[in-house]
mmCIF file with all atom_site columns, N, CA and C in Angstrom:
data_model
loop_
_atom_site.group_PDB
_atom_site.id
_atom_site.type_symbol
_atom_site.label_atom_id
_atom_site.label_alt_id
_atom_site.label_comp_id
_atom_site.label_asym_id
_atom_site.label_entity_id
_atom_site.label_seq_id
_atom_site.pdbx_PDB_ins_code
_atom_site.Cartn_x
_atom_site.Cartn_y
_atom_site.Cartn_z
_atom_site.occupancy
_atom_site.B_iso_or_equiv
_atom_site.pdbx_formal_charge
_atom_site.auth_seq_id
_atom_site.auth_comp_id
_atom_site.auth_asym_id
_atom_site.auth_atom_id
_atom_site.pdbx_PDB_model_num
ATOM 1   N N  . MET A 1 1  ? -16.610 130.195 -55.840 1.00 89.00 ? 1  MET A N  1
ATOM 2   C CA . MET A 1 1  ? -16.807 128.843 -56.313 1.00 89.00 ? 1  MET A CA 1
ATOM 3   C C  . MET A 1 1  ? -17.635 128.100 -55.271 1.00 89.00 ? 1  MET A C  1
ATOM 4   N N  . GLN A 1 2  ? -18.679 127.432 -55.738 1.00 95.00 ? 2  GLN A N  1
ATOM 5   C CA . GLN A 1 2  ? -19.524 126.638 -54.852 1.00 95.00 ? 2  GLN A CA 1
ATOM 6   C C  . GLN A 1 2  ? -19.720 125.260 -55.465 1.00 95.00 ? 2  GLN A C  1
ATOM 7   N N  . ALA A 1 3  ? -19.845 124.269 -54.593 1.00 98.00 ? 3  ALA A N  1
ATOM 8   C CA . ALA A 1 3  ? -20.006 122.892 -55.055 1.00 98.00 ? 3  ALA A CA 1
ATOM 9   C C  . ALA A 1 3  ? -20.903 122.140 -54.094 1.00 98.00 ? 3  ALA A C  1
ATOM 10  N N  . ASN A 1 4  ? -21.293 120.961 -54.527 1.00 98.00 ? 4  ASN A N  1
ATOM 11  C CA . ASN A 1 4  ? -22.053 120.026 -53.708 1.00 98.00 ? 4  ASN A CA 1
ATOM 12  C C  . ASN A 1 4  ? -21.303 118.700 -53.688 1.00 98.00 ? 4  ASN A C  1
ATOM 13  N N  . VAL A 1 5  ? -21.522 117.921 -52.634 1.00 98.00 ? 5  VAL A N  1
ATOM 14  C CA . VAL A 1 5  ? -20.944 116.582 -52.582 1.00 98.00 ? 5  VAL A CA 1
ATOM 15  C C  . VAL A 1 5  ? -21.436 115.811 -53.806 1.00 98.00 ? 5  VAL A C  1
ATOM 16  N N  . GLY A 1 6  ? -20.522 115.132 -54.476 1.00 98.00 ? 6  GLY A N  1
ATOM 17  C CA . GLY A 1 6  ? -20.856 114.382 -55.684 1.00 98.00 ? 6  GLY A CA 1
ATOM 18  C C  . GLY A 1 6  ? -20.489 115.100 -56.966 1.00 98.00 ? 6  GLY A C  1
ATOM 19  N N  . ASP A 1 7  ? -20.269 116.417 -56.902 1.00 98.00 ? 7  ASP A N  1
ATOM 20  C CA . ASP A 1 7  ? -19.821 117.160 -58.078 1.00 98.00 ? 7  ASP A CA 1
ATOM 21  C C  . ASP A 1 7  ? -18.408 116.729 -58.446 1.00 98.00 ? 7  ASP A C  1
ATOM 22  N N  . THR A 1 8  ? -18.019 117.014 -59.678 1.00 98.00 ? 8  THR A N  1
ATOM 23  C CA . THR A 1 8  ? -16.674 116.692 -60.150 1.00 98.00 ? 8  THR A CA 1
ATOM 24  C C  . THR A 1 8  ? -15.832 117.952 -60.185 1.00 98.00 ? 8  THR A C  1
ATOM 25  N N  . LEU A 1 9  ? -14.634 117.865 -59.616 1.00 98.00 ? 9  LEU A N  1
ATOM 26  C CA . LEU A 1 9  ? -13.660 118.945 -59.697 1.00 98.00 ? 9  LEU A CA 1
ATOM 27  C C  . LEU A 1 9  ? -12.689 118.594 -60.812 1.00 98.00 ? 9  LEU A C  1
ATOM 28  N N  . ILE A 1 10 ? -12.515 119.510 -61.760 1.00 97.00 ? 10 ILE A N  1
ATOM 29  C CA . ILE A 1 10 ? -11.591 119.314 -62.873 1.00 97.00 ? 10 ILE A CA 1
ATOM 30  C C  . ILE A 1 10 ? -10.492 120.358 -62.740 1.00 97.00 ? 10 ILE A C  1
ATOM 31  N N  . VAL A 1 11 ? -9.255  119.879 -62.616 1.00 95.00 ? 11 VAL A N  1
ATOM 32  C CA . VAL A 1 11 ? -8.098  120.771 -62.523 1.00 95.00 ? 11 VAL A CA 1
ATOM 33  C C  . VAL A 1 11 ? -7.327  120.631 -63.831 1.00 95.00 ? 11 VAL A C  1
ATOM 34  N N  . HIS A 1 12 ? -7.263  121.729 -64.598 1.00 93.00 ? 12 HIS A N  1
ATOM 35  C CA . HIS A 1 12 ? -6.600  121.704 -65.898 1.00 93.00 ? 12 HIS A CA 1
ATOM 36  C C  . HIS A 1 12 ? -5.086  121.637 -65.733 1.00 93.00 ? 12 HIS A C  1
ATOM 37  N N  . GLY A 1 13 ? -4.429  120.900 -66.638 1.00 88.00 ? 13 GLY A N  1
ATOM 38  C CA . GLY A 1 13 ? -2.975  120.760 -66.613 1.00 88.00 ? 13 GLY A CA 1
ATOM 39  C C  . GLY A 1 13 ? -2.282  122.086 -66.877 1.00 88.00 ? 13 GLY A C  1
ATOM 40  N N  . HIS A 1 14 ? -1.074  122.234 -66.328 1.00 84.00 ? 14 HIS A N  1
ATOM 41  C CA . HIS A 1 14 ? -0.309  123.475 -66.463 1.00 84.00 ? 14 HIS A CA 1
ATOM 42  C C  . HIS A 1 14 ? 0.731   123.409 -67.577 1.00 84.00 ? 14 HIS A C  1
ATOM 43  N N  . VAL A 1 15 ? 1.027   122.219 -68.057 1.00 85.00 ? 15 VAL A N  1
ATOM 44  C CA . VAL A 1 15 ? 2.103   122.016 -69.020 1.00 85.00 ? 15 VAL A CA 1
ATOM 45  C C  . VAL A 1 15 ? 1.525   121.328 -70.250 1.00 85.00 ? 15 VAL A C  1
ATOM 46  N N  . VAL A 1 16 ? 2.048   121.676 -71.424 1.00 85.00 ? 16 VAL A N  1
ATOM 47  C CA . VAL A 1 16 ? 1.604   121.031 -72.656 1.00 85.00 ? 16 VAL A CA 1
ATOM 48  C C  . VAL A 1 16 ? 1.785   119.523 -72.518 1.00 85.00 ? 16 VAL A C  1
ATOM 49  N N  . GLY A 1 17 ? 0.749   118.782 -72.821 1.00 84.00 ? 17 GLY A N  1
ATOM 50  C CA . GLY A 1 17 ? 0.789   117.332 -72.727 1.00 84.00 ? 17 GLY A CA 1
ATOM 51  C C  . GLY A 1 17 ? 0.333   116.784 -71.383 1.00 84.00 ? 17 GLY A C  1
ATOM 52  N N  . GLN A 1 18 ? 0.224   117.657 -70.392 1.00 83.00 ? 18 GLN A N  1
ATOM 53  C CA . GLN A 1 18 ? -0.254  117.217 -69.075 1.00 83.00 ? 18 GLN A CA 1
ATOM 54  C C  . GLN A 1 18 ? -1.775  117.239 -69.098 1.00 83.00 ? 18 GLN A C  1
ATOM 55  N N  . GLY A 1 19 ? -2.378  116.119 -68.796 1.00 90.00 ? 19 GLY A N  1
ATOM 56  C CA . GLY A 1 19 ? -3.829  116.032 -68.833 1.00 90.00 ? 19 GLY A CA 1
ATOM 57  C C  . GLY A 1 19 ? -4.495  116.682 -67.633 1.00 90.00 ? 19 GLY A C  1
ATOM 58  N N  . ASP A 1 20 ? -5.804  116.802 -67.720 1.00 94.00 ? 20 ASP A N  1
ATOM 59  C CA . ASP A 1 20 ? -6.595  117.317 -66.605 1.00 94.00 ? 20 ASP A CA 1
ATOM 60  C C  . ASP A 1 20 ? -6.689  116.259 -65.516 1.00 94.00 ? 20 ASP A C  1
ATOM 61  N N  . ARG A 1 21 ? -6.824  116.702 -64.278 1.00 95.00 ? 21 ARG A N  1
ATOM 62  C CA . ARG A 1 21 ? -7.102  115.786 -63.161 1.00 95.00 ? 21 ARG A CA 1
ATOM 63  C C  . ARG A 1 21 ? -8.569  115.946 -62.810 1.00 95.00 ? 21 ARG A C  1
ATOM 64  N N  . ARG A 1 22 ? -9.250  114.833 -62.645 1.00 97.00 ? 22 ARG A N  1
ATOM 65  C CA . ARG A 1 22 ? -10.668 114.837 -62.298 1.00 97.00 ? 22 ARG A CA 1
ATOM 66  C C  . ARG A 1 22 ? -10.862 114.074 -61.007 1.00 97.00 ? 22 ARG A C  1
ATOM 67  N N  . GLY A 1 23 ? -11.746 114.602 -60.173 1.00 98.00 ? 23 GLY A N  1
ATOM 68  C CA . GLY A 1 23 ? -12.044 113.916 -58.930 1.00 98.00 ? 23 GLY A CA 1
ATOM 69  C C  . GLY A 1 23 ? -13.427 114.265 -58.428 1.00 98.00 ? 23 GLY A C  1
ATOM 70  N N  . GLU A 1 24 ? -13.964 113.378 -57.621 1.00 98.00 ? 24 GLU A N  1
ATOM 71  C CA . GLU A 1 24 ? -15.288 113.580 -57.030 1.00 98.00 ? 24 GLU A CA 1
ATOM 72  C C  . GLU A 1 24 ? -15.145 114.293 -55.692 1.00 98.00 ? 24 GLU A C  1
ATOM 73  N N  . ILE A 1 25 ? -15.942 115.324 -55.497 1.00 99.00 ? 25 ILE A N  1
ATOM 74  C CA . ILE A 1 25 ? -15.955 116.024 -54.217 1.00 99.00 ? 25 ILE A CA 1
ATOM 75  C C  . ILE A 1 25 ? -16.716 115.146 -53.231 1.00 99.00 ? 25 ILE A C  1
ATOM 76  N N  . ILE A 1 26 ? -16.022 114.715 -52.167 1.00 98.00 ? 26 ILE A N  1
ATOM 77  C CA . ILE A 1 26 ? -16.639 113.809 -51.200 1.00 98.00 ? 26 ILE A CA 1
ATOM 78  C C  . ILE A 1 26 ? -16.944 114.498 -49.876 1.00 98.00 ? 26 ILE A C  1
ATOM 79  N N  . GLU A 1 27 ? -16.392 115.696 -49.682 1.00 98.00 ? 27 GLU A N  1
ATOM 80  C CA . GLU A 1 27 ? -16.671 116.446 -48.451 1.00 98.00 ? 27 GLU A CA 1
ATOM 81  C C  . GLU A 1 27 ? -16.417 117.923 -48.716 1.00 98.00 ? 27 GLU A C  1
ATOM 82  N N  . ILE A 1 28 ? -17.278 118.758 -48.150 1.00 98.00 ? 28 ILE A N  1
ATOM 83  C CA . ILE A 1 28 ? -17.129 120.209 -48.254 1.00 98.00 ? 28 ILE A CA 1
ATOM 84  C C  . ILE A 1 28 ? -16.838 120.735 -46.865 1.00 98.00 ? 28 ILE A C  1
ATOM 85  N N  . ARG A 1 29 ? -15.720 121.430 -46.708 1.00 97.00 ? 29 ARG A N  1
ATOM 86  C CA . ARG A 1 29 ? -15.321 121.906 -45.384 1.00 97.00 ? 29 ARG A CA 1
ATOM 87  C C  . ARG A 1 29 ? -15.610 123.388 -45.178 1.00 97.00 ? 29 ARG A C  1
ATOM 88  N N  . GLY A 1 30 ? -15.918 124.118 -46.239 1.00 96.00 ? 30 GLY A N  1
ATOM 89  C CA . GLY A 1 30 ? -16.228 125.537 -46.121 1.00 96.00 ? 30 GLY A CA 1
ATOM 90  C C  . GLY A 1 30 ? -17.720 125.749 -45.941 1.00 96.00 ? 30 GLY A C  1
ATOM 91  N N  . PRO A 1 31 ? -18.111 126.962 -45.550 1.00 96.00 ? 31 PRO A N  1
ATOM 92  C CA . PRO A 1 31 ? -19.538 127.254 -45.385 1.00 96.00 ? 31 PRO A CA 1
ATOM 93  C C  . PRO A 1 31 ? -20.246 127.400 -46.734 1.00 96.00 ? 31 PRO A C  1
ATOM 94  N N  . ASP A 1 32 ? -21.474 126.931 -46.812 1.00 95.00 ? 32 ASP A N  1
ATOM 95  C CA . ASP A 1 32 ? -22.335 127.120 -47.985 1.00 95.00 ? 32 ASP A CA 1
ATOM 96  C C  . ASP A 1 32 ? -21.722 126.624 -49.290 1.00 95.00 ? 32 ASP A C  1
ATOM 97  N N  . GLY A 1 33 ? -21.031 125.492 -49.255 1.00 95.00 ? 33 GLY A N  1
ATOM 98  C CA . GLY A 1 33 ? -20.499 124.893 -50.472 1.00 95.00 ? 33 GLY A CA 1
ATOM 99  C C  . GLY A 1 33 ? -19.205 125.494 -50.980 1.00 95.00 ? 33 GLY A C  1
ATOM 100 N N  . THR A 1 34 ? -18.542 126.294 -50.153 1.00 97.00 ? 34 THR A N  1
ATOM 101 C CA . THR A 1 34 ? -17.292 126.920 -50.575 1.00 97.00 ? 34 THR A CA 1
ATOM 102 C C  . THR A 1 34 ? -16.090 126.080 -50.145 1.00 97.00 ? 34 THR A C  1
ATOM 103 N N  . PRO A 1 35 ? -14.927 126.298 -50.777 1.00 98.00 ? 35 PRO A N  1
ATOM 104 C CA . PRO A 1 35 ? -13.718 125.543 -50.424 1.00 98.00 ? 35 PRO A CA 1
ATOM 105 C C  . PRO A 1 35 ? -13.314 125.770 -48.977 1.00 98.00 ? 35 PRO A C  1
ATOM 106 N N  . PRO A 1 36 ? -12.515 124.830 -48.469 1.00 98.00 ? 36 PRO A N  1
ATOM 107 C CA . PRO A 1 36 ? -11.835 123.729 -49.149 1.00 98.00 ? 36 PRO A CA 1
ATOM 108 C C  . PRO A 1 36 ? -12.740 122.517 -49.322 1.00 98.00 ? 36 PRO A C  1
ATOM 109 N N  . TYR A 1 37 ? -12.329 121.658 -50.266 1.00 98.00 ? 37 TYR A N  1
ATOM 110 C CA . TYR A 1 37 ? -13.048 120.429 -50.565 1.00 98.00 ? 37 TYR A CA 1
ATOM 111 C C  . TYR A 1 37 ? -12.124 119.233 -50.354 1.00 98.00 ? 37 TYR A C  1
ATOM 112 N N  . VAL A 1 38 ? -12.694 118.130 -49.909 1.00 99.00 ? 38 VAL A N  1
ATOM 113 C CA . VAL A 1 38 ? -11.964 116.863 -49.921 1.00 99.00 ? 38 VAL A CA 1
ATOM 114 C C  . VAL A 1 38 ? -12.374 116.178 -51.220 1.00 99.00 ? 38 VAL A C  1
ATOM 115 N N  . VAL A 1 39 ? -11.370 115.851 -52.039 1.00 98.00 ? 39 VAL A N  1
ATOM 116 C CA . VAL A 1 39 ? -11.613 115.317 -53.377 1.00 98.00 ? 39 VAL A CA 1
ATOM 117 C C  . VAL A 1 39 ? -10.949 113.953 -53.514 1.00 98.00 ? 39 VAL A C  1
ATOM 118 N N  . ARG A 1 40 ? -11.692 112.992 -54.070 1.00 98.00 ? 40 ARG A N  1
ATOM 119 C CA . ARG A 1 40 ? -11.139 111.671 -54.396 1.00 98.00 ? 40 ARG A CA 1
ATOM 120 C C  . ARG A 1 40 ? -10.883 111.654 -55.904 1.00 98.00 ? 40 ARG A C  1
ATOM 121 N N  . PHE A 1 41 ? -9.603  111.588 -56.264 1.00 97.00 ? 41 PHE A N  1
ATOM 122 C CA . PHE A 1 41 ? -9.222  111.599 -57.667 1.00 97.00 ? 41 PHE A CA 1
ATOM 123 C C  . PHE A 1 41 ? -9.336  110.210 -58.275 1.00 97.00 ? 41 PHE A C  1
ATOM 124 N N  . GLU A 1 42 ? -9.233  110.151 -59.606 1.00 95.00 ? 42 GLU A N  1
ATOM 125 C CA . GLU A 1 42 ? -9.427  108.899 -60.340 1.00 95.00 ? 42 GLU A CA 1
ATOM 126 C C  . GLU A 1 42 ? -8.439  107.812 -59.930 1.00 95.00 ? 42 GLU A C  1
ATOM 127 N N  . ASP A 1 43 ? -7.265  108.202 -59.418 1.00 95.00 ? 43 ASP A N  1
ATOM 128 C CA . ASP A 1 43 ? -6.274  107.204 -58.996 1.00 95.00 ? 43 ASP A CA 1
ATOM 129 C C  . ASP A 1 43 ? -6.535  106.684 -57.586 1.00 95.00 ? 43 ASP A C  1
ATOM 130 N N  . GLY A 1 44 ? -7.619  107.159 -56.953 1.00 96.00 ? 44 GLY A N  1
ATOM 131 C CA . GLY A 1 44 ? -7.997  106.706 -55.619 1.00 96.00 ? 44 GLY A CA 1
ATOM 132 C C  . GLY A 1 44 ? -7.454  107.556 -54.488 1.00 96.00 ? 44 GLY A C  1
ATOM 133 N N  . SER A 1 45 ? -6.559  108.490 -54.791 1.00 97.00 ? 45 SER A N  1
ATOM 134 C CA . SER A 1 45 ? -6.007  109.349 -53.742 1.00 97.00 ? 45 SER A CA 1
ATOM 135 C C  . SER A 1 45 ? -7.030  110.409 -53.332 1.00 97.00 ? 45 SER A C  1
ATOM 136 N N  . GLU A 1 46 ? -6.978  110.789 -52.061 1.00 98.00 ? 46 GLU A N  1
ATOM 137 C CA . GLU A 1 46 ? -7.874  111.823 -51.531 1.00 98.00 ? 46 GLU A CA 1
ATOM 138 C C  . GLU A 1 46 ? -7.031  112.982 -51.027 1.00 98.00 ? 46 GLU A C  1
ATOM 139 N N  . HIS A 1 47 ? -7.463  114.213 -51.369 1.00 98.00 ? 47 HIS A N  1
ATOM 140 C CA . HIS A 1 47 ? -6.708  115.403 -51.000 1.00 98.00 ? 47 HIS A CA 1
ATOM 141 C C  . HIS A 1 47 ? -7.653  116.514 -50.571 1.00 98.00 ? 47 HIS A C  1
ATOM 142 N N  . LEU A 1 48 ? -7.169  117.357 -49.660 1.00 98.00 ? 48 LEU A N  1
ATOM 143 C CA . LEU A 1 48 ? -7.864  118.582 -49.285 1.00 98.00 ? 48 LEU A CA 1
ATOM 144 C C  . LEU A 1 48 ? -7.443  119.638 -50.296 1.00 98.00 ? 48 LEU A C  1
ATOM 145 N N  . ILE A 1 49 ? -8.401  120.212 -51.016 1.00 96.00 ? 49 ILE A N  1
ATOM 146 C CA . ILE A 1 49 ? -8.111  121.101 -52.138 1.00 96.00 ? 49 ILE A CA 1
ATOM 147 C C  . ILE A 1 49 ? -8.735  122.478 -51.919 1.00 96.00 ? 49 ILE A C  1
ATOM 148 N N  . PHE A 1 50 ? -7.924  123.503 -52.153 1.00 97.00 ? 50 PHE A N  1
ATOM 149 C CA . PHE A 1 50 ? -8.397  124.876 -52.279 1.00 97.00 ? 50 PHE A CA 1
ATOM 150 C C  . PHE A 1 50 ? -8.254  125.204 -53.766 1.00 97.00 ? 50 PHE A C  1
ATOM 151 N N  . PRO A 1 51 ? -9.327  125.066 -54.577 1.00 96.00 ? 51 PRO A N  1
ATOM 152 C CA . PRO A 1 51 ? -9.203  125.219 -56.027 1.00 96.00 ? 51 PRO A CA 1
ATOM 153 C C  . PRO A 1 51 ? -8.729  126.614 -56.422 1.00 96.00 ? 51 PRO A C  1
ATOM 154 N N  . GLY A 1 52 ? -7.874  126.644 -57.445 1.00 94.00 ? 52 GLY A N  1
ATOM 155 C CA . GLY A 1 52 ? -7.397  127.896 -58.005 1.00 94.00 ? 52 GLY A CA 1
ATOM 156 C C  . GLY A 1 52 ? -8.130  128.214 -59.298 1.00 94.00 ? 52 GLY A C  1
ATOM 157 N N  . PRO A 1 53 ? -7.623  129.199 -60.049 1.00 94.00 ? 53 PRO A N  1
ATOM 158 C CA . PRO A 1 53 ? -8.283  129.605 -61.295 1.00 94.00 ? 53 PRO A CA 1
ATOM 159 C C  . PRO A 1 53 ? -8.202  128.553 -62.400 1.00 94.00 ? 53 PRO A C  1
ATOM 160 N N  . ASP A 1 54 ? -7.382  127.528 -62.194 1.00 94.00 ? 54 ASP A N  1
ATOM 161 C CA . ASP A 1 54 ? -7.246  126.458 -63.178 1.00 94.00 ? 54 ASP A CA 1
ATOM 162 C C  . ASP A 1 54 ? -8.251  125.331 -62.959 1.00 94.00 ? 54 ASP A C  1
ATOM 163 N N  . ALA A 1 55 ? -9.173  125.512 -62.018 1.00 96.00 ? 55 ALA A N  1
ATOM 164 C CA . ALA A 1 55 ? -10.128 124.458 -61.665 1.00 96.00 ? 55 ALA A CA 1
ATOM 165 C C  . ALA A 1 55 ? -11.559 124.891 -61.972 1.00 96.00 ? 55 ALA A C  1
ATOM 166 N N  . VAL A 1 56 ? -12.374 123.916 -62.353 1.00 97.00 ? 56 VAL A N  1
ATOM 167 C CA . VAL A 1 56 ? -13.801 124.150 -62.583 1.00 97.00 ? 56 VAL A CA 1
ATOM 168 C C  . VAL A 1 56 ? -14.594 123.037 -61.904 1.00 97.00 ? 56 VAL A C  1
ATOM 169 N N  . ILE A 1 57 ? -15.838 123.346 -61.575 1.00 98.00 ? 57 ILE A N  1
ATOM 170 C CA . ILE A 1 57 ? -16.759 122.382 -60.969 1.00 98.00 ? 57 ILE A CA 1
ATOM 171 C C  . ILE A 1 57 ? -17.761 121.947 -62.028 1.00 98.00 ? 57 ILE A C  1
ATOM 172 N N  . SER A 1 58 ? -17.933 120.643 -62.167 1.00 97.00 ? 58 SER A N  1
ATOM 173 C CA . SER A 1 58 ? -18.956 120.089 -63.043 1.00 97.00 ? 58 SER A CA 1
ATOM 174 C C  . SER A 1 58 ? -20.025 119.463 -62.147 1.00 97.00 ? 58 SER A C  1
ATOM 175 N N  . PRO A 1 59 ? -21.257 119.998 -62.194 1.00 97.00 ? 59 PRO A N  1
ATOM 176 C CA . PRO A 1 59 ? -22.314 119.465 -61.317 1.00 97.00 ? 59 PRO A CA 1
ATOM 177 C C  . PRO A 1 59 ? -22.573 117.988 -61.567 1.00 97.00 ? 59 PRO A C  1
ATOM 178 N N  . ALA A 1 60 ? -22.973 117.296 -60.507 1.00 90.00 ? 60 ALA A N  1
ATOM 179 C CA . ALA A 1 60 ? -23.268 115.855 -60.594 1.00 90.00 ? 60 ALA A CA 1
ATOM 180 C C  . ALA A 1 60 ? -24.518 115.615 -61.409 1.00 90.00 ? 60 ALA A C  1
#
């Protein structure tokens, strides 16, 4: 998985009725666009994320 600053990380919900979480990648800590990423989610929280198979990158 590779990303650029400004791309959107979408983490799909694990439970029926649980929505997707979307956030903007604001920092890339791995080499050449690889994880981990610092992501600012829609609620304003920022987290260091190692995306799993439930996550996709949407280019900016």
